[in-house]
C-alpha positions as a Python dict, from the first residue, in 0.01 Angstrom:
ca = {
    (1, 'M'): (0, 0, 0),
    (2, 'S'): (133, 340, -94),
    (3, 'V'): (86, 618, 160),
    (4, 'I'): (124, 991, 183),
    (5, 'F'): (223, 1136, 517),
    (6, 'S'): (269, 1478, 663),
    (7, 'Q'): (546, 1556, 906),
    (8, 'R'): (510, 1767, 1216),
    (9, 'T'): (745, 1836, 1502),
    (10, 'P'): (579, 1837, 1845),
    (11, 'G'): (656, 2141, 2047),
    (12, 'R'): (747, 1937, 2353),
    (13, 'R'): (946, 1655, 2198),
    (14, 'W'): (1215, 1727, 2458),
    (15, 'L'): (988, 1577, 2724),
    (16, 'S'): (1068, 1234, 2581),
    (17, 'L'): (1422, 1274, 2713),
    (18, 'W'): (1318, 1210, 3075),
    (19, 'P'): (1473, 858, 3075),
    (20, 'L'): (1808, 1013, 2988),
    (21, 'A'): (1783, 1258, 3280),
    (22, 'L'): (1687, 974, 3515),
    (23, 'F'): (1979, 769, 3388),
    (24, 'L'): (2227, 1049, 3456),
    (25, 'L'): (2097, 1090, 3811),
    (26, 'L'): (2121, 717, 3883),
    (27, 'M'): (2469, 703, 3735),
    (28, 'L'): (2583, 984, 3964),
    (29, 'V'): (2443, 818, 4275),
    (30, 'G'): (2578, 476, 4177),
    (31, 'G'): (2922, 614, 4096),
    (32, 'L'): (2951, 784, 4436),
    (33, 'W'): (2847, 464, 4614),
    (34, 'I'): (3101, 252, 4424),
    (35, 'W'): (3373, 507, 4494),
    (36, 'Q'): (3310, 479, 4869),
    (37, 'A'): (3258, 101, 4895),
    (38, 'W'): (3515, -35, 4649),
    (39, 'P'): (3827, -36, 4878),
    (40, 'Q'): (3644, -224, 5155),
    (41, 'V'): (3502, -478, 4912),
    (42, 'M'): (3846, -545, 4766),
    (43, 'L'): (4000, -587, 5113),
    (44, 'K'): (3744, -847, 5218),
    (45, 'S'): (3787, -1025, 4886),
    (46, 'A'): (4164, -1047, 4937),
    (47, 'L'): (4127, -1189, 5289),
    (48, 'W'): (3876, -1449, 5172),
    (49, 'Q'): (4097, -1553, 4882),
    (50, 'R'): (4397, -1599, 5110),
    (51, 'D'): (4205, -1846, 5329),
    (52, 'V'): (4079, -2045, 5031),
    (53, 'N'): (4424, -2053, 4873),
    (54, 'Q'): (4564, -2206, 5191),
    (55, 'Q'): (4299, -2479, 5179),
    (56, 'L'): (4370, -2547, 4812),
    (57, 'S'): (4743, -2573, 4885),
    (58, 'A'): (4677, -2823, 5163),
    (59, 'L'): (4460, -3035, 4934),
    (60, 'L'): (4724, -3028, 4659),
    (61, 'N'): (4978, -3157, 4910),
    (62, 'A'): (4736, -3432, 5006),
    (63, 'V'): (4678, -3521, 4640),
    (64, 'A'): (5054, -3562, 4592),
    (65, 'T'): (5057, -3843, 4850),
    (66, 'H'): (4702, -3982, 4841),
    (67, 'P'): (4532, -3883, 4514),
    (68, 'E'): (4250, -4136, 4553),
    (69, 'R'): (4147, -3977, 4885),
    (70, 'A'): (4203, -3605, 4828),
    (71, 'G'): (4131, -3577, 4456),
    (72, 'G'): (3754, -3550, 4492),
    (73, 'S'): (3783, -3294, 4772),
    (74, 'L'): (4020, -3084, 4563),
    (75, 'L'): (3783, -3076, 4267),
    (76, 'L'): (3483, -2998, 4488),
    (77, 'L'): (3661, -2711, 4664),
    (78, 'S'): (3785, -2579, 4328),
    (79, 'F'): (3432, -2587, 4189),
    (80, 'M'): (3292, -2408, 4496),
    (81, 'Y'): (3576, -2156, 4471),
    (82, 'G'): (3463, -2073, 4120),
    (83, 'V'): (3095, -2056, 4218),
    (84, 'L'): (3142, -1832, 4521),
    (85, 'H'): (3422, -1619, 4386),
    (86, 'A'): (3218, -1527, 4080),
    (87, 'L'): (2975, -1357, 4320),
    (88, 'G'): (3242, -1105, 4416),
    (89, 'P'): (3358, -794, 4232),
    (90, 'G'): (3470, -852, 3877),
    (91, 'H'): (3431, -712, 3529),
    (92, 'G'): (3298, -1038, 3383),
    (93, 'K'): (2964, -1004, 3560),
    (94, 'V'): (2933, -642, 3452),
    (95, 'V'): (3002, -728, 3088),
    (96, 'I'): (2758, -1016, 3050),
    (97, 'A'): (2481, -853, 3256),
    (98, 'T'): (2509, -531, 3055),
    (99, 'W'): (2505, -714, 2724),
    (100, 'L'): (2201, -920, 2822),
    (101, 'A'): (2009, -623, 2963),
    (102, 'T'): (2057, -426, 2643),
    (103, 'H'): (2006, -722, 2406),
    (104, 'P'): (1702, -912, 2538),
    (105, 'S'): (1677, -1150, 2242),
    (106, 'K'): (2026, -1286, 2305),
    (107, 'L'): (1958, -1508, 2610),
    (108, 'K'): (2073, -1837, 2458),
    (109, 'S'): (2380, -1685, 2295),
    (110, 'S'): (2464, -1505, 2621),
    (111, 'I'): (2462, -1836, 2807),
    (112, 'V'): (2697, -1977, 2545),
    (113, 'L'): (2916, -1669, 2591),
    (114, 'T'): (2945, -1730, 2967),
    (115, 'L'): (3053, -2089, 2911),
    (116, 'A'): (3304, -1992, 2643),
    (117, 'A'): (3450, -1707, 2850),
    (118, 'A'): (3487, -1921, 3164),
    (119, 'L'): (3660, -2200, 2974),
    (120, 'L'): (3882, -1949, 2796),
    (121, 'Q'): (3992, -1802, 3129),
    (122, 'G'): (4091, -2147, 3254),
    (123, 'F'): (4278, -2236, 2935),
    (124, 'V'): (4454, -1897, 2931),
    (125, 'A'): (4589, -1962, 3281),
    (126, 'I'): (4705, -2312, 3183),
    (127, 'G'): (4858, -2191, 2857),
    (128, 'L'): (5034, -1903, 3031),
    (129, 'V'): (5199, -2127, 3291),
    (130, 'V'): (5295, -2395, 3038),
    (131, 'G'): (5422, -2143, 2782),
    (132, 'V'): (5626, -1927, 3019),
    (133, 'L'): (5765, -2185, 3262),
    (134, 'T'): (5784, -2503, 3051),
    (135, 'V'): (5823, -2401, 2686),
    (136, 'L'): (6018, -2075, 2724),
    (137, 'Q'): (6164, -2167, 3066),
    (138, 'L'): (6140, -1810, 3189),
    (139, 'P'): (6133, -1706, 3556),
    (140, 'A'): (5807, -1661, 3746),
    (141, 'R'): (5855, -1284, 3720),
    (142, 'Q'): (5774, -1310, 3348),
    (143, 'L'): (5461, -1505, 3433),
    (144, 'H'): (5329, -1221, 3647),
    (145, 'L'): (5431, -963, 3386),
    (146, 'S'): (5247, -1154, 3111),
    (147, 'G'): (4938, -1181, 3330),
    (148, 'F'): (4958, -807, 3396),
    (149, 'W'): (4943, -720, 3024),
    (150, 'L'): (4668, -974, 2956),
    (151, 'E'): (4467, -810, 3232),
    (152, 'K'): (4525, -468, 3082),
    (153, 'G'): (4416, -598, 2744),
    (154, 'S'): (4093, -742, 2882),
    (155, 'Y'): (4003, -407, 3037),
    (156, 'A'): (4079, -231, 2710),
    (157, 'L'): (3834, -465, 2535),
    (158, 'V'): (3569, -387, 2798),
    (159, 'G'): (3616, -18, 2726),
    (160, 'G'): (3596, -80, 2352),
    (161, 'L'): (3272, -272, 2395),
    (162, 'G'): (3133, 14, 2603),
    (163, 'I'): (3220, 265, 2333),
    (164, 'L'): (3053, 43, 2072),
    (165, 'L'): (2730, 19, 2273),
    (166, 'C'): (2728, 395, 2340),
    (167, 'W'): (2779, 475, 1972),
    (168, 'R'): (2493, 249, 1864),
    (169, 'A'): (2260, 382, 2134),
    (170, 'I'): (2332, 746, 2046),
    (171, 'K'): (2261, 673, 1679),
    (172, 'R'): (1925, 520, 1773),
    (173, 'L'): (1837, 811, 2001),
    (174, 'R'): (1916, 1065, 1730),
    (175, 'A'): (1704, 873, 1481),
    (176, 'L'): (1414, 850, 1726),
    (177, 'L'): (1415, 1220, 1811),
    (178, 'R'): (1416, 1308, 1441),
    (179, 'K'): (1150, 1053, 1348),
    (180, 'P'): (862, 1205, 1146),
    (181, 'V'): (510, 1180, 1287),
    (182, 'F'): (240, 1032, 1060),
    (183, 'I'): (-85, 1222, 1082),
    (184, 'A'): (-258, 1125, 758),
    (185, 'F'): (-261, 812, 544),
    (186, 'T'): (-400, 805, 192),
    (187, 'P'): (-425, 458, 30),
    (188, 'R'): (-311, 456, -334),
    (189, 'H'): (-325, 83, -408),
    (190, 'V'): (-533, -212, -287),
    (191, 'H'): (-410, -572, -305),
    (192, 'H'): (-649, -833, -441),
    (193, 'E'): (-642, -1200, -339),
    (194, 'K'): (-403, -1305, -617),
    (195, 'C'): (-173, -1007, -599),
    (196, 'G'): (196, -1087, -627),
    (197, 'C'): (339, -783, -454),
    (198, 'G'): (697, -900, -498),
    (199, 'H'): (817, -841, -144),
    (200, 'Q'): (849, -1033, 182),
    (201, 'H'): (601, -946, 456),
    (202, 'L'): (779, -1120, 748),
    (203, 'P'): (1147, -1190, 810),
    (204, 'T'): (1270, -1545, 825),
    (205, 'Q'): (1430, -1696, 1135),
    (206, 'E'): (1771, -1668, 972),
    (207, 'Q'): (1715, -1299, 903),
    (208, 'L'): (1616, -1239, 1263),
    (209, 'H'): (1948, -1380, 1381),
    (210, 'S'): (2157, -1217, 1111),
    (211, 'G'): (2188, -895, 1312),
    (212, 'D'): (2374, -1075, 1591),
    (213, 'D'): (2709, -897, 1581),
    (214, 'W'): (2993, -1151, 1592),
    (215, 'R'): (3241, -872, 1663),
    (216, 'A'): (3064, -777, 1984),
    (217, 'R'): (3037, -1141, 2089),
    (218, 'L'): (3408, -1193, 2029),
    (219, 'M'): (3492, -884, 2235),
    (220, 'I'): (3274, -1014, 2519),
    (221, 'V'): (3441, -1356, 2528),
    (222, 'L'): (3793, -1211, 2506),
    (223, 'S'): (3732, -935, 2762),
    (224, 'M'): (3593, -1187, 3011),
    (225, 'G'): (3830, -1474, 2942),
    (226, 'M'): (4171, -1339, 2846),
    (227, 'R'): (4252, -1219, 3199),
    (228, 'P'): (4397, -1523, 3380),
    (229, 'C'): (4270, -1591, 3730),
    (230, 'S'): (4550, -1538, 3982),
    (231, 'G'): (4396, -1807, 4202),
    (232, 'A'): (4422, -2051, 3913),
    (233, 'I'): (4782, -1947, 3847),
    (234, 'M'): (4864, -2008, 4214),
    (235, 'V'): (4718, -2360, 4193),
    (236, 'L'): (4910, -2432, 3873),
    (237, 'L'): (5240, -2302, 4010),
    (238, 'F'): (5213, -2497, 4334),
    (239, 'S'): (5101, -2815, 4161),
    (240, 'K'): (5394, -2788, 3919),
    (241, 'V'): (5640, -2750, 4206),
    (242, 'I'): (5516, -3058, 4393),
    (243, 'G'): (5478, -3268, 4078),
    (244, 'V'): (5098, -3291, 4037),
    (245, 'F'): (5051, -3047, 3750),
    (246, 'S'): (4781, -3259, 3587),
    (247, 'W'): (4572, -3228, 3904),
    (248, 'G'): (4634, -2855, 3898),
    (249, 'M'): (4497, -2828, 3544),
    (250, 'V'): (4187, -3029, 3635),
    (251, 'S'): (4139, -2807, 3941),
    (252, 'V'): (4153, -2495, 3723),
    (253, 'L'): (3891, -2636, 3487),
    (254, 'A'): (3669, -2711, 3788),
    (255, 'M'): (3705, -2346, 3890),
    (256, 'A'): (3602, -2242, 3541),
    (257, 'A'): (3294, -2466, 3560),
    (258, 'G'): (3190, -2309, 3890),
    (259, 'T'): (3243, -1959, 3754),
    (260, 'S'): (3032, -2032, 3447),
    (261, 'L'): (2750, -2165, 3667),
    (262, 'T'): (2732, -1844, 3870),
    (263, 'I'): (2755, -1609, 3573),
    (264, 'T'): (2496, -1811, 3380),
    (265, 'S'): (2261, -1783, 3679),
    (266, 'L'): (2320, -1408, 3680),
    (267, 'A'): (2236, -1395, 3309),
    (268, 'L'): (1909, -1580, 3368),
    (269, 'L'): (1824, -1347, 3657),
    (270, 'V'): (1885, -1035, 3448),
    (271, 'H'): (1674, -1175, 3165),
    (272, 'T'): (1388, -1261, 3402),
    (273, 'F'): (1377, -916, 3560),
    (274, 'R'): (1393, -746, 3223),
    (275, 'A'): (1108, -959, 3089),
    (276, 'L'): (906, -878, 3401),
    (277, 'A'): (968, -505, 3354),
    (278, 'V'): (852, -527, 2993),
    (279, 'K'): (540, -718, 3095),
    (280, 'L'): (448, -473, 3371),
    (281, 'S'): (502, -169, 3152),
    (282, 'G'): (279, -310, 2877),
    (283, 'N'): (171, -47, 2627),
    (284, 'K'): (88, 222, 2881),
    (285, 'A'): (368, 455, 2780),
    (286, 'P'): (375, 618, 2436),
    (287, 'A'): (569, 427, 2173),
    (288, 'L'): (831, 701, 2144),
    (289, 'W'): (889, 700, 2519),
    (290, 'R'): (937, 322, 2522),
    (291, 'Q'): (1184, 335, 2235),
    (292, 'V'): (1378, 621, 2391),
    (293, 'G'): (1376, 436, 2724),
    (294, 'W'): (1527, 117, 2582),
    (295, 'S'): (1782, 313, 2382),
    (296, 'T'): (1875, 501, 2697),
    (297, 'L'): (1918, 168, 2874),
    (298, 'A'): (2161, 62, 2603),
    (299, 'L'): (2348, 391, 2647),
    (300, 'A'): (2361, 330, 3022),
    (301, 'G'): (2512, -12, 2964),
    (302, 'G'): (2781, 131, 2742),
    (303, 'V'): (2870, 402, 2993),
    (304, 'I'): (2883, 147, 3275),
    (305, 'L'): (3126, -69, 3079),
    (306, 'L'): (3340, 230, 2987),
    (307, 'V'): (3357, 357, 3347),
    (308, 'A'): (3430, 8, 3481),
    (309, 'A'): (3709, -36, 3226),
    (310, 'L'): (3870, 295, 3323),
    (311, 'V'): (3846, 224, 3696),
    (312, 'M'): (4000, -123, 3666),
    (313, 'W'): (4262, -12, 3414),
    (314, 'F'): (4404, 249, 3651),
    (315, 'S'): (4365, 28, 3960),
    (316, 'V'): (4584, -256, 3829),
    (317, 'P'): (4904, -258, 4038),
    (318, 'Q'): (5240, -310, 3876),
    (319, 'P'): (5365, -672, 3900),
    (320, 'V'): (5621, -692, 4180),
    (321, 'G'): (5608, -1065, 4247),
    (322, 'G'): (5359, -1268, 4439),
    (323, 'L'): (4990, -1308, 4367),
    (324, 'R'): (4733, -1034, 4373),
    (325, 'P'): (4364, -1055, 4469),
    (326, 'W'): (4162, -1192, 4182),
    (327, 'R'): (3893, -960, 4048),
    (328, 'G'): (3731, -1233, 3834),
}
């Protein structure tokens, strides 16, 4: 059907920007709270990790002498370490939750992303230890230095993903605020029952999934997984020293499985709350307001990722030997 439309610009179109103002206020309050609470959270995380590392070291010693007795306990503690530690502060949770909140149709692919990122983090730790200490036979100092630059790289990818989301959201907001308003429709053509109009009315399933950006997915997996867990590196180093490196690798993979379980649960929780918010809102708000609101949410996600990347980039201490608290 051909139509003729007239365009008018509402005098109070600026009122549709209220979600953006609300977002800025919430970002200010949230940023101040994080600034105050972050040092205390990191201190408690470091103390907790020290206790768990001591238990893991004791179990590795036990595995060296009685693997049939202590092996199961080591794997169970490693799995619980991954489950519980993933609840603490870390950029991986921020990345996947932000992506899922701003891309509601990507639940299944987001779950796959969590599994891939967790496994990648485990394999990166194993590959780093094997490559530096076994293949290149470099000192442990180089191991910490390599981990330092991998960590920096992961935070840079988080910032790049945040910039990408912000750029897309701003483009959508500009398009929405310039969208013409249809006030009159004049039909120029009527289809009969045998009309071959020559176009497709509905997209296919393949077309619906074709907009899934593989570049963004790759950035998510790399930003979450390329930073090696210092707890995993500790397990690998100690197991190599006492001659049970194979058990150390299995322990690291158990940690990765526990981490993926927690982050996947977080992804499901975010998806559930977002679906509930959509259901409760219904069609009460004007269409423009809803579109601006969701675009503002995407902008918020990008800003959160960018701020988190900057904070963690500048908070990474220089490698001086020893292990640092893991910020998963």
